[in-house]
Coordinates of C-alpha atoms and ligand atoms in Angstrom, one line a residue:
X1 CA -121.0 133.2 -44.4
X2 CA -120.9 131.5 -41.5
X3 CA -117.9 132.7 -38.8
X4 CA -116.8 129.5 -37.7
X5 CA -116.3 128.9 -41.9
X6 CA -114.6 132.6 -42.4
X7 CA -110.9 130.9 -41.5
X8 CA -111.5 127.6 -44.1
X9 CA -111.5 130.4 -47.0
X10 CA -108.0 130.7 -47.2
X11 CA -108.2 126.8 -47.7
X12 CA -110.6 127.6 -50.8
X13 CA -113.6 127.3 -48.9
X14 CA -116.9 129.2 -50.7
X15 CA -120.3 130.1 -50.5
X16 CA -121.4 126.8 -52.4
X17 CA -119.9 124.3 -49.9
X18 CA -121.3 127.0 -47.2
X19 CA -124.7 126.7 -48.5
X20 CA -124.5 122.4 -49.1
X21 CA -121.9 121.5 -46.3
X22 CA -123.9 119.8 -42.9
X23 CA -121.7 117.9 -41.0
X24 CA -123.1 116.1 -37.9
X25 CA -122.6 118.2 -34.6
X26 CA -119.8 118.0 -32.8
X27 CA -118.0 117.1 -36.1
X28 CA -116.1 120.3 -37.8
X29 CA -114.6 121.1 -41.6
X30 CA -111.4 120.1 -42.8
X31 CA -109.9 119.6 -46.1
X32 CA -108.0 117.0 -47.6
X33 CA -104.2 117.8 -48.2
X34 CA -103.0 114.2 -49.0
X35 CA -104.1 110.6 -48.9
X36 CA -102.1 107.5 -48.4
X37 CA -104.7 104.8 -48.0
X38 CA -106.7 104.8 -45.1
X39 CA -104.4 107.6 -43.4
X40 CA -105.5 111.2 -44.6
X41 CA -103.9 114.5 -43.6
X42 CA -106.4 116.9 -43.4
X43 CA -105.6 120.9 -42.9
X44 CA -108.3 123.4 -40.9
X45 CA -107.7 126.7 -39.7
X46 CA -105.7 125.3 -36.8
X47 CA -103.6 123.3 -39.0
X48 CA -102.4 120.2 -40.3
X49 CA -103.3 117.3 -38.8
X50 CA -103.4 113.4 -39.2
X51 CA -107.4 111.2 -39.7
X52 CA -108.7 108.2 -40.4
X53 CA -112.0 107.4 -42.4
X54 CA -114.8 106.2 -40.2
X55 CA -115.3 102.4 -40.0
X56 CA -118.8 103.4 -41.0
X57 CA -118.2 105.5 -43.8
X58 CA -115.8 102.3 -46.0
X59 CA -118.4 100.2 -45.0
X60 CA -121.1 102.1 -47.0
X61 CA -118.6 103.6 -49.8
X62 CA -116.8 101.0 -51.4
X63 CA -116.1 102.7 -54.8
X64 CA -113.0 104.6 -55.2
X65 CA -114.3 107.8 -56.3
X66 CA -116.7 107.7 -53.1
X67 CA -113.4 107.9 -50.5
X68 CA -112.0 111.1 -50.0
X69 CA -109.4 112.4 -52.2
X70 CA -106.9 115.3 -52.0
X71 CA -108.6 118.6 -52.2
X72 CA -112.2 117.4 -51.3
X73 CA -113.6 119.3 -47.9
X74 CA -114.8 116.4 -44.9
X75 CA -116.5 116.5 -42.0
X76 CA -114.0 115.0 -39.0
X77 CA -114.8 114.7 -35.0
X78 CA -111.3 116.4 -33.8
X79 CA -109.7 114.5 -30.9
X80 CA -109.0 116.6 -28.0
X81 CA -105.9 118.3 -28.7
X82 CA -106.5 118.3 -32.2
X83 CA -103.6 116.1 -33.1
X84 CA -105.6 113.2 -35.0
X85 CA -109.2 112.7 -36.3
X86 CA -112.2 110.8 -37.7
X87 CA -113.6 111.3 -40.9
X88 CA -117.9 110.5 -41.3
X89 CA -118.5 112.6 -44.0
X90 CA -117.7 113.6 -47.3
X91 CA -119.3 117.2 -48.4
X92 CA -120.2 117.4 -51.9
X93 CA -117.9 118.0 -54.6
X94 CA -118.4 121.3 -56.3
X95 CA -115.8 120.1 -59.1
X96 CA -113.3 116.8 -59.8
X97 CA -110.5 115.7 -62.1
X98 CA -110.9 112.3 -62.7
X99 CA -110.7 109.8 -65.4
X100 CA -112.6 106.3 -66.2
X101 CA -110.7 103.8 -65.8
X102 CA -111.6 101.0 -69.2
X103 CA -112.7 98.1 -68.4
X104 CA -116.1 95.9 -68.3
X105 CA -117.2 97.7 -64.9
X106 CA -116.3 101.4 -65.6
X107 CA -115.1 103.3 -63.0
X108 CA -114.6 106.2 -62.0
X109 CA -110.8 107.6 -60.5
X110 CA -110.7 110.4 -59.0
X111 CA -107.3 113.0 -59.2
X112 CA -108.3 115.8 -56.9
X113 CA -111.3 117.4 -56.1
X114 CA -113.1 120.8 -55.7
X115 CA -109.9 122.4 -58.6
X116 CA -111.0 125.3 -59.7
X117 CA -108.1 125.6 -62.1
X118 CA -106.7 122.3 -64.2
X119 CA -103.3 123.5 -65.7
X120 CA -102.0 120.8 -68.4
X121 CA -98.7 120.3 -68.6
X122 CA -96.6 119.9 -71.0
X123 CA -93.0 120.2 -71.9
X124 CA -91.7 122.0 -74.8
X125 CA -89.2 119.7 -75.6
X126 CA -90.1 116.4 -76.1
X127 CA -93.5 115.9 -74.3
X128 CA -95.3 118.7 -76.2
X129 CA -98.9 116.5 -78.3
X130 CA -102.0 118.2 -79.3
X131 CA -104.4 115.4 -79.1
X132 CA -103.3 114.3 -75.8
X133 CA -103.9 117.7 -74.9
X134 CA -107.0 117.8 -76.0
X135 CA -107.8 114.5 -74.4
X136 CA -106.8 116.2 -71.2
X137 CA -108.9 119.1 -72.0
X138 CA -112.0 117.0 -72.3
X139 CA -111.3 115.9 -69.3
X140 CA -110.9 119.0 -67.7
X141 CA -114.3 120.0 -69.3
X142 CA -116.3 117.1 -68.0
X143 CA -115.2 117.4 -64.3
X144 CA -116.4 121.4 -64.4
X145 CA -112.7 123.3 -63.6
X146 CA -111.3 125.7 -65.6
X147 CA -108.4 124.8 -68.1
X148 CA -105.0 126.3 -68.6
X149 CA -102.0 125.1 -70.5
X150 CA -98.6 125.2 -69.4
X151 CA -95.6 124.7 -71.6
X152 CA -91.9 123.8 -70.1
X153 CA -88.9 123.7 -70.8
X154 CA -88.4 126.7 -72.6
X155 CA -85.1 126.7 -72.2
X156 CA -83.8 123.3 -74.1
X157 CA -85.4 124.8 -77.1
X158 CA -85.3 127.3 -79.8
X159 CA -87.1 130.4 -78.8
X160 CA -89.5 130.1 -81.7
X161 CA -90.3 126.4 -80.7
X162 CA -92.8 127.4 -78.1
X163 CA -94.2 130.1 -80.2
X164 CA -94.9 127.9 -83.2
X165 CA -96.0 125.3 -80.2
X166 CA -98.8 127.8 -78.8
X167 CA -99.8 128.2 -82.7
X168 CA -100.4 125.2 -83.1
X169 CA -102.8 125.0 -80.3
X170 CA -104.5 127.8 -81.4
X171 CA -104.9 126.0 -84.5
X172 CA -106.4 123.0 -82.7
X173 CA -109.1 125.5 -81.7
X174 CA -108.1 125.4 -78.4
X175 CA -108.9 128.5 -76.5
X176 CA -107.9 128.1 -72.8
X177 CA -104.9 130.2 -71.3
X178 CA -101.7 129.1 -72.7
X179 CA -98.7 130.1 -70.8
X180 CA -94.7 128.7 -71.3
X181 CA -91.9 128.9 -69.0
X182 CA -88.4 127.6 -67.8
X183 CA -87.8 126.2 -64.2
X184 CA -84.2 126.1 -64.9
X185 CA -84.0 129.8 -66.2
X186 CA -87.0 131.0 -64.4
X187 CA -88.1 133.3 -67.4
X188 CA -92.2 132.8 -66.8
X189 CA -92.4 132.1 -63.8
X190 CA -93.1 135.1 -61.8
X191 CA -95.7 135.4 -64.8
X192 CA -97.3 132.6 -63.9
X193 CA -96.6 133.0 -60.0
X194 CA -98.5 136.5 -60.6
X195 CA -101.9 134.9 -62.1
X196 CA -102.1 132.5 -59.0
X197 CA -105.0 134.0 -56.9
X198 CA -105.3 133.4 -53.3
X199 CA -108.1 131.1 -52.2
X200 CA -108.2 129.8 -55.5
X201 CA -107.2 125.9 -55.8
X202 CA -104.9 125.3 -58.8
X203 CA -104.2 121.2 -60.2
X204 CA -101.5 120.2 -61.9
X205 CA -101.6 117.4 -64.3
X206 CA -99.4 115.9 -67.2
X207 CA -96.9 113.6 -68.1
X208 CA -94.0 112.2 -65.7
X209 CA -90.9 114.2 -65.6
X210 CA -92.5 117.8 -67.5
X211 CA -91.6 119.7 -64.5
X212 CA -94.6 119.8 -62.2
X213 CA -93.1 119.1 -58.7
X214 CA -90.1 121.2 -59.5
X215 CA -92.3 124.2 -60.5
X216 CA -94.5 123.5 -57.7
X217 CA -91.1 123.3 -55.3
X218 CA -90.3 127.1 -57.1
X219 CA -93.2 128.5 -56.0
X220 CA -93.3 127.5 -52.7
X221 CA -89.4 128.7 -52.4
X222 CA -88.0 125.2 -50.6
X223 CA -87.4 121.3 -51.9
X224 CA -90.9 120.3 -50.7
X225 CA -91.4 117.7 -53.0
X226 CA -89.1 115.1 -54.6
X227 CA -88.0 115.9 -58.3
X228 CA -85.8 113.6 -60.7
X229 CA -83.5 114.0 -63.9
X230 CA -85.5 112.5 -66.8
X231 CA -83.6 110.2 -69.5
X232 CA -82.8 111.8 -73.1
X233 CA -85.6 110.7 -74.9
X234 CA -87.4 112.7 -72.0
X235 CA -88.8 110.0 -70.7
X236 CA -90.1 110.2 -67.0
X237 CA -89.7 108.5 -64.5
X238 CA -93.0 109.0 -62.1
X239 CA -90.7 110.5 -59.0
X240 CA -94.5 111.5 -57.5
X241 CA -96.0 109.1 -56.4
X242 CA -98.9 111.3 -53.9
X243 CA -101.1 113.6 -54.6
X244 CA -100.6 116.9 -52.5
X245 CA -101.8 120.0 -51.7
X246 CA -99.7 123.1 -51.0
X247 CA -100.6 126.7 -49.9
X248 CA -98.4 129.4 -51.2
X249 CA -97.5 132.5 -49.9
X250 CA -99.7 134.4 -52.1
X251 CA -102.5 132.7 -50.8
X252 CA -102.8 130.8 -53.9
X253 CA -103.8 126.7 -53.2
X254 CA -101.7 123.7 -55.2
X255 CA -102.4 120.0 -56.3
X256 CA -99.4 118.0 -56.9
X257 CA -99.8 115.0 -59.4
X258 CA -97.9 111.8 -60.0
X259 CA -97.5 111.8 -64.2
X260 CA -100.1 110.1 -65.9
X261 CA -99.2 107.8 -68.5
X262 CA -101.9 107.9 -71.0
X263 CA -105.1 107.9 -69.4
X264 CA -104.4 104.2 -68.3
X265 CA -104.0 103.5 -64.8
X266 CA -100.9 103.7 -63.1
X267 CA -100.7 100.2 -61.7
X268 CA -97.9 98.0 -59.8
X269 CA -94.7 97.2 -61.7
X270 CA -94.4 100.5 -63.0
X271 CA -90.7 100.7 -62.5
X272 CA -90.6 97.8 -65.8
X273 CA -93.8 98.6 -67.7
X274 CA -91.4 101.0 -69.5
X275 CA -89.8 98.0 -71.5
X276 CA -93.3 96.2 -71.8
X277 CA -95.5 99.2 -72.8
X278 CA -98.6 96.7 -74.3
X279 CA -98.6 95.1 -71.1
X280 CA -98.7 98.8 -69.2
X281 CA -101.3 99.6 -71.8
X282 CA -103.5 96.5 -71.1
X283 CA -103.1 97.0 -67.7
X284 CA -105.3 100.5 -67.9
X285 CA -108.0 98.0 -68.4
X286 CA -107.7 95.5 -65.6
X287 CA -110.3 96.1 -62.4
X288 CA -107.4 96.3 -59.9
X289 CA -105.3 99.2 -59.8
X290 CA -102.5 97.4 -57.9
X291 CA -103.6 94.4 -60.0
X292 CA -99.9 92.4 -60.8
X293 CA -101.5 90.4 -63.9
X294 CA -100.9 86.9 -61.9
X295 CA -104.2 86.1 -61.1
X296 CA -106.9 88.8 -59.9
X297 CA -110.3 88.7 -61.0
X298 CA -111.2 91.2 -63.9
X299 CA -107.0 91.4 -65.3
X300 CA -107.2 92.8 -68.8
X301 CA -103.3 91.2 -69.0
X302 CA -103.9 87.9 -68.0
X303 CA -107.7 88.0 -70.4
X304 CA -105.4 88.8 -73.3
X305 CA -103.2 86.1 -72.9
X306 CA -105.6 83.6 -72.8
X307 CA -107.6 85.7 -75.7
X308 CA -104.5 84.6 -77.7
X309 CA -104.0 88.6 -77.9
X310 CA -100.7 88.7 -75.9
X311 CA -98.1 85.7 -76.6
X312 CA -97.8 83.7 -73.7
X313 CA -94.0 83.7 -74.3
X314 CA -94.1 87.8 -74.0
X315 CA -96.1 87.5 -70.8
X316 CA -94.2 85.0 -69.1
X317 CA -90.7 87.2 -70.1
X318 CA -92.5 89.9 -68.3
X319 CA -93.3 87.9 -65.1
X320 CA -89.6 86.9 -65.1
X321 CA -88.1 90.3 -65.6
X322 CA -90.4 91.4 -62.6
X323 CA -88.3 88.2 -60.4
X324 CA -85.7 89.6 -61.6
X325 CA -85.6 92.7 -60.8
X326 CA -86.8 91.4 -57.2
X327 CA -90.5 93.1 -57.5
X328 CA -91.9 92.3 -54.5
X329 CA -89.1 93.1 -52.4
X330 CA -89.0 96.3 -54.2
X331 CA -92.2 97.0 -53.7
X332 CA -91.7 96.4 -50.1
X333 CA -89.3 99.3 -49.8
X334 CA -91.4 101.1 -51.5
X335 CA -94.1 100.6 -49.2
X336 CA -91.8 101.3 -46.4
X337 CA -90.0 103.7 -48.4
X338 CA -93.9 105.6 -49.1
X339 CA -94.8 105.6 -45.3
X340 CA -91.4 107.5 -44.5
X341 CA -92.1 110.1 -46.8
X342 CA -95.8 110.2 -45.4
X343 CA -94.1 111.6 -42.1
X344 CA -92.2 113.8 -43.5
X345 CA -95.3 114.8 -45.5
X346 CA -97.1 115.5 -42.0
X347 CA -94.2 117.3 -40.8
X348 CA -93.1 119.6 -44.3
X349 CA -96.8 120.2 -44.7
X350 CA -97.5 121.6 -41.5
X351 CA -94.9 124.6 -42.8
X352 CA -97.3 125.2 -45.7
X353 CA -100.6 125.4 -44.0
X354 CA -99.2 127.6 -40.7
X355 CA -101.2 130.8 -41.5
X356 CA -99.3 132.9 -38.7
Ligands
GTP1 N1 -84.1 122.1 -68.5 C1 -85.2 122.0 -67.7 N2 -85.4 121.0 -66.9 C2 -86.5 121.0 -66.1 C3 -87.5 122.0 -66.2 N3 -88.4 121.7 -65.3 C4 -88.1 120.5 -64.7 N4 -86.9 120.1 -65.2 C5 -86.2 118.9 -64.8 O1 -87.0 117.8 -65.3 C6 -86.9 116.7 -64.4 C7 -88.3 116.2 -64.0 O2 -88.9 117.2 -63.2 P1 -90.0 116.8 -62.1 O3 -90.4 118.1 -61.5 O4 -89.6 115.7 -61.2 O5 -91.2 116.3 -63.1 P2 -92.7 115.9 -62.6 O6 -93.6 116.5 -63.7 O7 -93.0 116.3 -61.2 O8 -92.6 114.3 -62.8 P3 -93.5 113.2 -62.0 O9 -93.4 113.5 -60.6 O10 -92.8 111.9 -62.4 O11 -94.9 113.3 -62.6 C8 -86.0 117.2 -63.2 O12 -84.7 116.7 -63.4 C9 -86.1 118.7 -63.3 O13 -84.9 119.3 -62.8 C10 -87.2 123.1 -67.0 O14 -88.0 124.0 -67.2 N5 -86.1 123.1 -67.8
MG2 MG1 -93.5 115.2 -59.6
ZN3 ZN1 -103.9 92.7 -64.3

């Protein structure tokens, strides 16, 4: 291996991007740590810094799963002093988590690229479904990482619930790594800390409010990442809204997930889908991820209604609800409200990736 390479390992750099990676000269490698749009913070031996895609490059990629996600490796011209850079070049992906999004024109969506290691989520107490976690095993299987299971929320349960839990896994035929522990306790979590291996890039994925950011937060010993109380029916409330990457102290690389509702697409009006769930369901299938049913091209809401599917009367509650609860300006602050946290994201990342 290349020297100028030998630093990216502790990024999760290998001998198979070694041997495919060729980035233009005078461009170097970086990897992907988040992604908010056109804005991408990147993280290289040096650091953590800040870089925008190429005009070049979104001119020739226009599919979603052809734009750099979190935990894909780039090549980016460095500005002198480091501080800010330009992506040209995506290296190719050795494996991906990603999902089809329904639809007429299938897509692909990406979650995070190059895992090595998918870990499942699910919590013990009210989360806790076979077949969805098989659906998310298939999943695993198709974009080539390894799976593992994680079971949480040990502790609002009887001790034999996650035993019986595990069993009936086992009986599903499912054979990947199953391990269960408590963030509030901590019993299992130096287990699992333990089988982390350095270098080694590990992606969390499962349901809203199962405990991901908060275990994530544990392991990196400080309130990196925002975590929020779920309602009693255990019912999340999708508090991440970014995908990010995290180094540990053991060396050990981590992909934080926003909850993913059932393999639909996450998509705007989230915050009231909850009390319309066929129109968050039908909304898996429309072309638009930010698509807000009122008139885009290829809306699976909007098709249904006029399919006679969806009563008009329903849909048009919806669209008032969404007044109501003054969507847009919401989703306003949450814009501005998302590029506040991306600074801070710069800023709490940079204590991650500082390999001093
Ligand atoms: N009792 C108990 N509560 C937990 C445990 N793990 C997480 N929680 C709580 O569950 C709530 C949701 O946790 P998060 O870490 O935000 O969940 P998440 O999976 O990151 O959710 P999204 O970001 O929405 O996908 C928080 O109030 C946590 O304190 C656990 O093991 N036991
Ligand atoms: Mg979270
Ligand atoms: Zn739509």
């Amino acid at each position: 291996m290349q020297d100028r390479y030998a630093e990216l390992k502790e990024l999760g750099w290998s001998e198979w991007f070694e041997a495919s990676a060729e980035c233009a000269p005078g461009d170097t490698v970086a990897r992907v740590a988040a992604v908010d749009r056109e804005l991408l913070v990147l993280v290289d031996g040096a650091g953590v810094f800040r870089a925008t895609l190429a005009g070049r490059y979104l001119y020739r990629h226009e599919l979603s799963h052809e734009l750099p996600c979190v935990g894909d490796w780039v090549c980016v011209e460095k500005q002198p002093g480091g501080a800010a850079g330009v992506v040209h070049a995506l290296l190719e992906r050795r494996s991906s988590l990603r999902r089809k999004s329904s639809g007429k024109a299938v897509e692909v969506q990406m979650i995070a690229a190059n895992v090595d290691v998918a870990v499942i989520v699910q919590s013990c107490h009210y989360d806790f479904n076979v077949n969805r976690l098989e659906r998310y095993l298939v999943m695993v299987a198709d974009g080539g990482a390894e799976p593992r299971v994680l079971l949480t929320k040990t502790d609002l349960v009887d001790p034999a619930v996650p035993a019986a839990q595990v069993g009936e896994i086992r009986a599903a035929g499912i054979v990947a790594p199953i391990a269960t522990l408590s963030n509030a306790t901590g019993a299992g979590v130096d287990d699992l800390e333990r089988s982390l291996q350095p270098g080694t890039t590990y992606c969390f994925a499962g349901s809203s409010g199962v405990g991901k950011s908060t275990l994530i937060n544990r392991l990196l010993g400080r309130e990196a990442l925002d975590t929020q109380a779920v309602s009693g029916t255990g019912e999340g409330r999708h508090t991440t809204v970014r995908r990010e990457l995290f180094r540990l102290r053991g060396g050990a690389l981590v992909i934080d997930n926003p909850g993913m509702r059932e393999f639909g697409i996450l998509g705007a009006g989230d915050g009231i889908d909850g009390g319309y769930p066929d129109i968050a369901v039908l909304s898996a299938g429309c072309r638009y991820r930010d698509c807000t049913h009122t008139g885009e091209p290829g809306c699976a809401v909007l098709g249904a209604v006029r399919s006679g599917e969806l009563a008009r009367e329903h849909y048009d509650n919806y669209l008032k609800l969404r007044g109501e609860s003054e969507f847009y300006g919401m989703s306003y602050v949450e814009k501005r409200k998302k590029d506040r946290a991306f600074g801070r994201f710069i800023k709490s990342a940079k204590k991650d990736f500082r390999f001093d």
